[in-house]
Amino acid sequence: MSEPPGRSEHILVVDDDARIRQMLIRYFEDEGYRVTAVADGQAMRECLDKAAVDIILLDLVLPGGEDGLGLTREIRSRSDIPIIMLTGRDDVVDRIVGLEVGADDYIAKPFHLREVLARLRTVLRRRQPAIASVSGADSETFHFDGWRLDLARRQLVTAEGEEIILTTGEFDMLAVLAKHPGRVFSRDVLMDLTHGRTLEAFDRTIDAQIARLRKKVERDPKRPSLIKSVRGIGYVFTGKPDSPRL
Amino acid sequence: MSEPPGRSEHILVVDDDARIRQMLIRYFEDEGYRVTAVADGQAMRECLDKAAVDIILLDLVLPGGEDGLGLTREIRSRSDIPIIMLTGRDDVVDRIVGLEVGADDYIAKPFHLREVLARLRTVLRRRQPAIASVSGADSETFHFDGWRLDLARRQLVTAEGEEIILTTGEFDMLAVLAKHPGRVFSRDVLMDLTHGRTLEAFDRTIDAQIARLRKKVERDPKRPSLIKSVRGIGYVFTGKPDSPRL
DNA sequence: GCGATGACGTGACGGATTGTAACAGGCAGG
DNA sequence: CCTGCCTGTTACAATCCGTCACGTCATCGC
């Protein structure tokens, strides 16, 4: 609750909407933070070059051909500064991609200022490992049965070196499962993690997506070896993790 | 709904909202569980120190600077107690992080009590290798009579290298038995371990499942050599463990 | 030994769960 | 506006497995 006495945290806001910048500046300065607000990626770089920044609030969509995802990747390539992404309400895909690219959290617009404050404090407090494993430059690549699943490039390559083209939804599903081999995911959890919404009764969305995914990645979709069903529960990734880097 | 005879599972609830604690206590005690409910991380530690706990329901956000993620990490660093995290509806990030940090499952608030019960039983029954399996410790493979039972991949391979396709229920049954060669399991225990529920009178569920399993894994199902019956008691796994891979 | 009794094996049935083809709405790209 | 891809939905097929029914077998008292 109390401020760190020595110095206050420095927040960098990147958003092209002047009203939002103004609103965030006012609110967080009232809360005792130092705030710098800029409108685009170039100004962001300049700020990062000359001032110490503790956390970045980054709008996902920016004018001038740069978007938050690219900027996040850029920042992550050389720094661990916590990043909270501001996204549209329903950009579930972007959120997941954002996390994979190295953002620490996101907040959907429109947001309540109190919520932003809460998330910001959480991220600052949490900082350390958490997503840390994700933030490693290209370390987010999974190897199993000779296959390679590259989260950054969003591509899947077989043991024979052939790339398998997956749709966005298929890739997200596979990514969630492959990240936790041996873990049984319920359909609820899968729906939440891949779609950001809750499962309705008699909802076969997950099943259909799994079937389509199996048709692409399983040698014999009738006898899956990578993704197995667990009756009454959900699905589990049963690929055998290789020792990475071979 | 009779009590599990010997002992009941001990649930530790960690939530700062007294109403939620009260609600969970009442419901789970009615269901025959023992419940301890505390409000913060410190109380949680004290409880863990002095009592045996079977599963933890952990609120993600807690007062006093500690949150569920940190506590989960802390618990995981020294124990495998199953953890179910209680999260706000939209904290997708925290859920993902939660799973990565080692939680076994999560439930979004507000929740239905029946749902909590279902998840809890699932987790208790299927204590997941969670992150542990990622490290490549493939100790979760059993070898007997030249056969190989791979728990992570959920597959059974004969001495001739042929895979035998088992259903979810068959695999779970075989896994329980094969983990403890020579130990006689009563039907009650098998029902509990494979279905998470107690055996009703005149319930032939286990027998049927054993019969189906034998038909797939026994050379001569009439004269079983892997899974033998113990009249009046239950079943015992009599496969000869090989020295695992030399 | 012999029938009674109870335990176990197992085929069959059907409700529930899962697989999947087909369709259509939505959306991006032209 | 058209076109093609993606994906949620629907309907139906396949599978799983709890239950029932009946047959066999072990055990026991006589």
PDB file of C-alpha atoms in Angstrom, chain A:
ATOM      1  CA  MET A   1       0.000   0.000   0.000  1.00  0.00           C
ATOM      2  CA  SER A   2       2.645   2.549   0.966  1.00  0.00           C
ATOM      3  CA  GLU A   3       4.996   3.988  -1.617  1.00  0.00           C
ATOM      4  CA  PRO A   4       8.577   2.961  -1.726  1.00  0.00           C
ATOM      5  CA  PRO A   5      10.015   5.971   0.030  1.00  0.00           C
ATOM      6  CA  GLY A   6      13.216   6.428  -1.906  1.00  0.00           C
ATOM      7  CA  ARG A   7      11.977   7.031  -5.405  1.00  0.00           C
ATOM      8  CA  SER A   8       8.734   6.395  -7.218  1.00  0.00           C
ATOM      9  CA  GLU A   9       8.370   3.961 -10.064  1.00  0.00           C
ATOM     10  CA  HIS A  10       8.613   5.316 -13.576  1.00  0.00           C
ATOM     11  CA  ILE A  11       5.805   4.319 -15.927  1.00  0.00           C
ATOM     12  CA  LEU A  12       6.066   4.701 -19.683  1.00  0.00           C
ATOM     13  CA  VAL A  13       2.736   4.898 -21.513  1.00  0.00           C
ATOM     14  CA  VAL A  14       2.635   4.248 -25.256  1.00  0.00           C
ATOM     15  CA  ASP A  15      -0.744   5.015 -26.805  1.00  0.00           C
ATOM     16  CA  ASP A  16      -1.795   7.053 -29.789  1.00  0.00           C
ATOM     17  CA  ASP A  17      -4.976   8.288 -28.136  1.00  0.00           C
ATOM     18  CA  ALA A  18      -4.208  11.584 -26.412  1.00  0.00           C
ATOM     19  CA  ARG A  19      -7.187  11.297 -24.087  1.00  0.00           C
ATOM     20  CA  ILE A  20      -6.010   7.961 -22.798  1.00  0.00           C
ATOM     21  CA  ARG A  21      -2.498   9.273 -22.307  1.00  0.00           C
ATOM     22  CA  GLN A  22      -3.849  12.216 -20.389  1.00  0.00           C
ATOM     23  CA  MET A  23      -6.085  10.088 -18.249  1.00  0.00           C
ATOM     24  CA  LEU A  24      -3.305   7.681 -17.318  1.00  0.00           C
ATOM     25  CA  ILE A  25      -0.859  10.461 -16.579  1.00  0.00           C
ATOM     26  CA  ARG A  26      -3.230  12.216 -14.249  1.00  0.00           C
ATOM     27  CA  TYR A  27      -4.280   9.073 -12.429  1.00  0.00           C
ATOM     28  CA  PHE A  28      -0.885   7.534 -11.883  1.00  0.00           C
ATOM     29  CA  GLU A  29       0.756  10.812 -10.931  1.00  0.00           C
ATOM     30  CA  ASP A  30      -1.945  11.195  -8.329  1.00  0.00           C
ATOM     31  CA  GLU A  31      -0.993   7.756  -7.127  1.00  0.00           C
ATOM     32  CA  GLY A  32       2.591   8.862  -6.736  1.00  0.00           C
ATOM     33  CA  TYR A  33       4.187   7.401  -9.817  1.00  0.00           C
ATOM     34  CA  ARG A  34       6.282   9.207 -12.379  1.00  0.00           C
ATOM     35  CA  VAL A  35       4.681   8.968 -15.795  1.00  0.00           C
ATOM     36  CA  THR A  36       5.953   9.558 -19.301  1.00  0.00           C
ATOM     37  CA  ALA A  37       3.473   9.223 -22.140  1.00  0.00           C
ATOM     38  CA  VAL A  38       4.263   8.988 -25.835  1.00  0.00           C
ATOM     39  CA  ALA A  39       2.244   8.293 -28.956  1.00  0.00           C
ATOM     40  CA  ASP A  40       4.342   5.942 -31.066  1.00  0.00           C
ATOM     41  CA  GLY A  41       7.175   3.471 -31.202  1.00  0.00           C
ATOM     42  CA  GLN A  42       9.822   5.947 -32.188  1.00  0.00           C
ATOM     43  CA  ALA A  43       9.092   8.194 -29.231  1.00  0.00           C
ATOM     44  CA  MET A  44       9.104   5.124 -27.043  1.00  0.00           C
ATOM     45  CA  ARG A  45      12.610   4.216 -28.142  1.00  0.00           C
ATOM     46  CA  GLU A  46      13.846   7.704 -27.426  1.00  0.00           C
ATOM     47  CA  CYS A  47      12.381   7.604 -23.987  1.00  0.00           C
ATOM     48  CA  LEU A  48      13.870   4.205 -23.250  1.00  0.00           C
ATOM     49  CA  ASP A  49      17.254   5.447 -24.382  1.00  0.00           C
ATOM     50  CA  LYS A  50      17.447   8.380 -22.085  1.00  0.00           C
ATOM     51  CA  ALA A  51      15.413   7.495 -19.011  1.00  0.00           C
ATOM     52  CA  ALA A  52      15.180   4.541 -16.677  1.00  0.00           C
ATOM     53  CA  VAL A  53      11.745   2.988 -17.030  1.00  0.00           C
ATOM     54  CA  ASP A  54      10.255   0.524 -14.584  1.00  0.00           C
ATOM     55  CA  ILE A  55       7.243  -0.615 -16.542  1.00  0.00           C
ATOM     56  CA  ILE A  56       5.628  -0.007 -19.912  1.00  0.00           C
ATOM     57  CA  LEU A  57       1.924   0.271 -20.689  1.00  0.00           C
ATOM     58  CA  LEU A  58       1.778  -0.474 -24.379  1.00  0.00           C
ATOM     59  CA  ASP A  59      -1.170  -0.067 -26.704  1.00  0.00           C
ATOM     60  CA  LEU A  60      -1.548  -3.000 -29.023  1.00  0.00           C
ATOM     61  CA  VAL A  61      -2.545  -1.007 -32.068  1.00  0.00           C
ATOM     62  CA  LEU A  62      -0.426   1.961 -33.014  1.00  0.00           C
ATOM     63  CA  PRO A  63      -0.277   4.171 -36.050  1.00  0.00           C
ATOM     64  CA  GLY A  64       2.673   4.229 -38.382  1.00  0.00           C
ATOM     65  CA  GLY A  65       2.992   0.578 -39.254  1.00  0.00           C
ATOM     66  CA  GLU A  66       4.267  -0.504 -35.863  1.00  0.00           C
ATOM     67  CA  ASP A  67       2.124  -2.470 -33.478  1.00  0.00           C
ATOM     68  CA  GLY A  68       2.493  -3.474 -29.885  1.00  0.00           C
ATOM     69  CA  LEU A  69       3.490  -7.020 -30.692  1.00  0.00           C
ATOM     70  CA  GLY A  70       6.469  -5.986 -32.754  1.00  0.00           C
ATOM     71  CA  LEU A  71       7.520  -3.437 -30.194  1.00  0.00           C
ATOM     72  CA  THR A  72       7.216  -5.985 -27.421  1.00  0.00           C
ATOM     73  CA  ARG A  73       9.464  -8.375 -29.265  1.00  0.00           C
ATOM     74  CA  GLU A  74      11.898  -5.550 -29.856  1.00  0.00           C
ATOM     75  CA  ILE A  75      11.967  -4.552 -26.213  1.00  0.00           C
ATOM     76  CA  ARG A  76      12.278  -8.147 -25.074  1.00  0.00           C
ATOM     77  CA  SER A  77      15.234  -8.711 -27.322  1.00  0.00           C
ATOM     78  CA  ARG A  78      17.285  -6.450 -25.140  1.00  0.00           C
ATOM     79  CA  SER A  79      15.515  -5.897 -21.840  1.00  0.00           C
ATOM     80  CA  ASP A  80      13.299  -7.411 -19.192  1.00  0.00           C
ATOM     81  CA  ILE A  81      11.269  -4.314 -18.479  1.00  0.00           C
ATOM     82  CA  PRO A  82       7.772  -5.417 -17.486  1.00  0.00           C
ATOM     83  CA  ILE A  83       5.219  -4.750 -20.211  1.00  0.00           C
ATOM     84  CA  ILE A  84       1.462  -4.542 -19.834  1.00  0.00           C
ATOM     85  CA  MET A  85      -0.363  -4.559 -23.111  1.00  0.00           C
ATOM     86  CA  LEU A  86      -3.570  -2.634 -23.721  1.00  0.00           C
ATOM     87  CA  THR A  87      -5.801  -4.522 -26.119  1.00  0.00           C
ATOM     88  CA  GLY A  88      -9.247  -4.363 -27.599  1.00  0.00           C
ATOM     89  CA  ARG A  89     -11.888  -6.310 -25.783  1.00  0.00           C
ATOM     90  CA  ASP A  90     -11.876  -9.355 -27.969  1.00  0.00           C
ATOM     91  CA  ASP A  91      -8.381  -9.669 -29.276  1.00  0.00           C
ATOM     92  CA  VAL A  92      -7.890 -13.010 -27.644  1.00  0.00           C
ATOM     93  CA  VAL A  93      -5.394 -14.127 -30.207  1.00  0.00           C
ATOM     94  CA  ASP A  94      -3.339 -11.002 -29.835  1.00  0.00           C
ATOM     95  CA  ARG A  95      -3.347 -11.430 -26.102  1.00  0.00           C
ATOM     96  CA  ILE A  96      -1.996 -14.919 -26.312  1.00  0.00           C
ATOM     97  CA  VAL A  97       0.508 -13.928 -28.916  1.00  0.00           C
ATOM     98  CA  GLY A  98       1.385 -10.973 -26.772  1.00  0.00           C
ATOM     99  CA  LEU A  99       2.137 -13.205 -23.840  1.00  0.00           C
ATOM    100  CA  GLU A 100       4.160 -15.508 -25.984  1.00  0.00           C
ATOM    101  CA  VAL A 101       6.127 -12.623 -27.330  1.00  0.00           C
ATOM    102  CA  GLY A 102       6.956 -11.637 -23.799  1.00  0.00           C
ATOM    103  CA  ALA A 103       4.349  -9.273 -22.426  1.00  0.00           C
ATOM    104  CA  ASP A 104       3.765  -9.701 -18.708  1.00  0.00           C
ATOM    105  CA  ASP A 105       0.066  -8.998 -18.695  1.00  0.00           C
ATOM    106  CA  TYR A 106      -2.630  -7.304 -20.686  1.00  0.00           C
ATOM    107  CA  ILE A 107      -5.691  -5.230 -19.975  1.00  0.00           C
ATOM    108  CA  ALA A 108      -8.718  -5.047 -22.218  1.00  0.00           C
ATOM    109  CA  LYS A 109     -10.086  -1.689 -23.257  1.00  0.00           C
ATOM    110  CA  PRO A 110     -12.073  -0.006 -22.030  1.00  0.00           C
ATOM    111  CA  PHE A 111     -10.555  -0.432 -18.616  1.00  0.00           C
ATOM    112  CA  HIS A 112     -11.094   0.880 -15.140  1.00  0.00           C
ATOM    113  CA  LEU A 113      -8.200   2.893 -13.850  1.00  0.00           C
ATOM    114  CA  ARG A 114      -8.293   1.045 -10.576  1.00  0.00           C
ATOM    115  CA  GLU A 115      -7.870  -2.191 -12.451  1.00  0.00           C
ATOM    116  CA  VAL A 116      -4.869  -0.879 -14.307  1.00  0.00           C
ATOM    117  CA  LEU A 117      -3.338   0.132 -11.032  1.00  0.00           C
ATOM    118  CA  ALA A 118      -3.951  -3.291  -9.543  1.00  0.00           C
ATOM    119  CA  ARG A 119      -2.441  -5.118 -12.489  1.00  0.00           C
ATOM    120  CA  LEU A 120       0.491  -2.804 -12.577  1.00  0.00           C
ATOM    121  CA  ARG A 121       1.273  -3.391  -8.943  1.00  0.00           C
ATOM    122  CA  THR A 122       0.917  -7.110  -9.437  1.00  0.00           C
ATOM    123  CA  VAL A 123       3.303  -7.154 -12.345  1.00  0.00           C
ATOM    124  CA  LEU A 124       5.842  -5.023 -10.550  1.00  0.00           C
ATOM    125  CA  ARG A 125       5.626  -7.270  -7.543  1.00  0.00           C
ATOM    126  CA  ARG A 126       5.709 -10.479  -9.504  1.00  0.00           C
ATOM    127  CA  ARG A 127       8.357  -9.533 -12.018  1.00  0.00           C
ATOM    128  CA  GLN A 128      10.871 -12.294 -11.458  1.00  0.00           C
ATOM    129  CA  PRO A 129      10.509 -15.727 -13.032  1.00  0.00           C
ATOM    130  CA  ALA A 130       6.890 -16.261 -14.057  1.00  0.00           C
ATOM    131  CA  ILE A 131       6.854 -15.509 -17.718  1.00  0.00           C
ATOM    132  CA  ALA A 132      10.584 -15.218 -17.474  1.00  0.00           C
ATOM    133  CA  SER A 133      10.929 -18.565 -19.081  1.00  0.00           C
ATOM    134  CA  VAL A 134       8.966 -17.231 -21.999  1.00  0.00           C
ATOM    135  CA  SER A 135      11.005 -14.118 -22.356  1.00  0.00           C
ATOM    136  CA  GLY A 136      14.123 -15.946 -23.377  1.00  0.00           C
ATOM    137  CA  ALA A 137      14.776 -14.809 -26.904  1.00  0.00           C
ATOM    138  CA  ASP A 138      13.982 -17.824 -29.040  1.00  0.00           C
ATOM    139  CA  SER A 139      13.990 -20.306 -26.224  1.00  0.00           C
ATOM    140  CA  GLU A 140      10.313 -20.945 -26.673  1.00  0.00           C
ATOM    141  CA  THR A 141      10.673 -23.876 -28.939  1.00  0.00           C
ATOM    142  CA  PHE A 142       9.434 -27.318 -28.051  1.00  0.00           C
ATOM    143  CA  HIS A 143      10.930 -30.530 -29.340  1.00  0.00           C
ATOM    144  CA  PHE A 144       9.118 -33.847 -29.237  1.00  0.00           C
ATOM    145  CA  ASP A 145       9.474 -37.038 -31.230  1.00  0.00           C
ATOM    146  CA  GLY A 146      11.871 -35.196 -33.488  1.00  0.00           C
ATOM    147  CA  TRP A 147       9.315 -32.526 -34.232  1.00  0.00           C
ATOM    148  CA  ARG A 148       9.865 -28.850 -33.563  1.00  0.00           C
ATOM    149  CA  LEU A 149       7.194 -26.431 -32.407  1.00  0.00           C
ATOM    150  CA  ASP A 150       8.426 -22.850 -32.627  1.00  0.00           C
ATOM    151  CA  LEU A 151       6.180 -20.507 -30.708  1.00  0.00           C
ATOM    152  CA  ALA A 152       7.845 -17.333 -31.890  1.00  0.00           C
ATOM    153  CA  ARG A 153       7.630 -18.226 -35.567  1.00  0.00           C
ATOM    154  CA  ARG A 154       4.379 -20.071 -34.995  1.00  0.00           C
ATOM    155  CA  GLN A 155       5.471 -22.984 -37.081  1.00  0.00           C
ATOM    156  CA  LEU A 156       5.519 -26.730 -36.699  1.00  0.00           C
ATOM    157  CA  VAL A 157       8.151 -28.870 -38.402  1.00  0.00           C
ATOM    158  CA  THR A 158       8.143 -32.660 -38.576  1.00  0.00           C
ATOM    159  CA  ALA A 159      11.086 -34.948 -37.938  1.00  0.00           C
ATOM    160  CA  GLU A 160      11.561 -35.070 -41.703  1.00  0.00           C
ATOM    161  CA  GLY A 161      11.944 -31.302 -41.814  1.00  0.00           C
ATOM    162  CA  GLU A 162       8.596 -30.766 -43.430  1.00  0.00           C
ATOM    163  CA  GLU A 163       6.549 -27.836 -42.228  1.00  0.00           C
ATOM    164  CA  ILE A 164       2.965 -28.490 -41.305  1.00  0.00           C
ATOM    165  CA  ILE A 165       0.718 -25.522 -41.892  1.00  0.00           C
ATOM    166  CA  LEU A 166      -1.558 -24.947 -38.940  1.00  0.00           C
ATOM    167  CA  THR A 167      -4.313 -22.405 -38.638  1.00  0.00           C
ATOM    168  CA  THR A 168      -4.250 -19.918 -35.795  1.00  0.00           C
ATOM    169  CA  GLY A 169      -6.665 -21.902 -33.716  1.00  0.00           C
ATOM    170  CA  GLU A 170      -4.944 -25.187 -34.321  1.00  0.00           C
ATOM    171  CA  PHE A 171      -1.590 -23.733 -33.412  1.00  0.00           C
ATOM    172  CA  ASP A 172      -2.868 -22.173 -30.206  1.00  0.00           C
ATOM    173  CA  MET A 173      -4.422 -25.437 -29.166  1.00  0.00           C
ATOM    174  CA  LEU A 174      -1.275 -27.404 -29.859  1.00  0.00           C
ATOM    175  CA  ALA A 175       0.848 -24.815 -28.097  1.00  0.00           C
ATOM    176  CA  VAL A 176      -1.182 -24.964 -24.916  1.00  0.00           C
ATOM    177  CA  LEU A 177      -1.098 -28.749 -24.863  1.00  0.00           C
ATOM    178  CA  ALA A 178       2.534 -29.168 -25.843  1.00  0.00           C
ATOM    179  CA  LYS A 179       3.701 -26.758 -23.178  1.00  0.00           C
ATOM    180  CA  HIS A 180       2.603 -29.247 -20.552  1.00  0.00           C
ATOM    181  CA  PRO A 181       3.236 -32.809 -21.688  1.00  0.00           C
ATOM    182  CA  GLY A 182       1.409 -35.330 -19.579  1.00  0.00           C
ATOM    183  CA  ARG A 183      -0.942 -32.824 -18.097  1.00  0.00           C
ATOM    184  CA  VAL A 184      -4.614 -33.505 -18.611  1.00  0.00           C
ATOM    185  CA  PHE A 185      -6.532 -30.412 -19.673  1.00  0.00           C
ATOM    186  CA  SER A 186     -10.269 -30.199 -19.214  1.00  0.00           C
ATOM    187  CA  ARG A 187     -12.295 -28.728 -22.023  1.00  0.00           C
ATOM    188  CA  ASP A 188     -13.113 -25.755 -19.811  1.00  0.00           C
ATOM    189  CA  VAL A 189      -9.480 -24.941 -19.327  1.00  0.00           C
ATOM    190  CA  LEU A 190      -8.680 -25.421 -22.985  1.00  0.00           C
ATOM    191  CA  MET A 191     -11.539 -23.167 -23.987  1.00  0.00           C
ATOM    192  CA  ASP A 192     -10.349 -20.561 -21.577  1.00  0.00           C
ATOM    193  CA  LEU A 193      -6.734 -20.709 -22.616  1.00  0.00           C
ATOM    194  CA  THR A 194      -7.345 -20.775 -26.346  1.00  0.00           C
ATOM    195  CA  HIS A 195     -10.476 -18.682 -26.679  1.00  0.00           C
ATOM    196  CA  GLY A 196     -10.643 -16.657 -23.493  1.00  0.00           C
ATOM    197  CA  ARG A 197     -14.215 -17.608 -22.862  1.00  0.00           C
ATOM    198  CA  THR A 198     -16.041 -20.205 -20.871  1.00  0.00           C
ATOM    199  CA  LEU A 199     -17.485 -23.399 -22.197  1.00  0.00           C
ATOM    200  CA  GLU A 200     -21.225 -23.581 -22.680  1.00  0.00           C
ATOM    201  CA  ALA A 201     -23.223 -26.722 -22.205  1.00  0.00           C
ATOM    202  CA  PHE A 202     -23.069 -29.111 -25.132  1.00  0.00           C
ATOM    203  CA  ASP A 203     -20.309 -27.045 -26.653  1.00  0.00           C
ATOM    204  CA  ARG A 204     -18.284 -29.183 -29.030  1.00  0.00           C
ATOM    205  CA  THR A 205     -15.894 -26.475 -30.099  1.00  0.00           C
ATOM    206  CA  ILE A 206     -12.877 -28.026 -28.447  1.00  0.00           C
ATOM    207  CA  ASP A 207     -13.607 -31.481 -29.782  1.00  0.00           C
ATOM    208  CA  ALA A 208     -13.904 -30.201 -33.319  1.00  0.00           C
ATOM    209  CA  GLN A 209     -10.681 -28.271 -33.070  1.00  0.00           C
ATOM    210  CA  ILE A 210      -8.878 -31.289 -31.652  1.00  0.00           C
ATOM    211  CA  ALA A 211     -10.173 -33.450 -34.472  1.00  0.00           C
ATOM    212  CA  ARG A 212      -8.935 -30.997 -37.089  1.00  0.00           C
ATOM    213  CA  LEU A 213      -5.594 -30.720 -35.344  1.00  0.00           C
ATOM    214  CA  ARG A 214      -5.204 -34.466 -35.153  1.00  0.00           C
ATOM    215  CA  LYS A 215      -5.913 -34.817 -38.820  1.00  0.00           C
ATOM    216  CA  LYS A 216      -2.849 -32.705 -39.485  1.00  0.00           C
ATOM    217  CA  VAL A 217      -0.391 -33.871 -36.850  1.00  0.00           C
ATOM    218  CA  GLU A 218      -1.235 -37.497 -36.176  1.00  0.00           C
ATOM    219  CA  ARG A 219       0.131 -40.244 -38.335  1.00  0.00           C
ATOM    220  CA  ASP A 220      -3.067 -42.197 -37.804  1.00  0.00           C
ATOM    221  CA  PRO A 221      -5.812 -39.912 -36.520  1.00  0.00           C
ATOM    222  CA  LYS A 222      -7.825 -42.933 -35.443  1.00  0.00           C
ATOM    223  CA  ARG A 223      -5.020 -43.914 -33.089  1.00  0.00           C
ATOM    224  CA  PRO A 224      -3.603 -40.671 -31.867  1.00  0.00           C
ATOM    225  CA  SER A 225      -0.193 -40.778 -30.287  1.00  0.00           C
ATOM    226  CA  LEU A 226       0.470 -37.086 -29.734  1.00  0.00           C
ATOM    227  CA  ILE A 227      -2.854 -35.949 -28.334  1.00  0.00           C
ATOM    228  CA  LYS A 228      -4.893 -38.476 -26.434  1.00  0.00           C
ATOM    229  CA  SER A 229      -8.411 -38.177 -25.092  1.00  0.00           C
ATOM    230  CA  VAL A 230      -9.180 -38.703 -21.455  1.00  0.00           C
ATOM    231  CA  ARG A 231     -12.775 -39.756 -21.199  1.00  0.00           C
ATOM    232  CA  GLY A 232     -14.911 -37.538 -19.037  1.00  0.00           C
ATOM    233  CA  ILE A 233     -12.133 -34.998 -18.653  1.00  0.00           C
ATOM    234  CA  GLY A 234     -10.472 -33.669 -21.766  1.00  0.00           C
ATOM    235  CA  TYR A 235      -7.209 -34.095 -23.601  1.00  0.00           C
ATOM    236  CA  VAL A 236      -3.540 -34.651 -22.841  1.00  0.00           C
ATOM    237  CA  PHE A 237      -0.379 -34.163 -24.855  1.00  0.00           C
ATOM    238  CA  THR A 238       1.563 -37.401 -24.983  1.00  0.00           C
ATOM    239  CA  GLY A 239       4.423 -36.508 -27.262  1.00  0.00           C
ATOM    240  CA  LYS A 240       7.818 -37.428 -25.886  1.00  0.00           C
ATOM    241  CA  PRO A 241       9.912 -34.350 -25.218  1.00  0.00           C
ATOM    242  CA  ASP A 242      13.333 -34.519 -26.835  1.00  0.00           C
ATOM    243  CA  SER A 243      16.299 -33.022 -25.163  1.00  0.00           C
ATOM    244  CA  PRO A 244      16.172 -29.569 -26.709  1.00  0.00           C
ATOM    245  CA  ARG A 245      18.731 -28.525 -29.285  1.00  0.00           C
ATOM    246  CA  LEU A 246      19.934 -31.386 -31.372  1.00  0.00           C
TER     247      LEU A 246
END
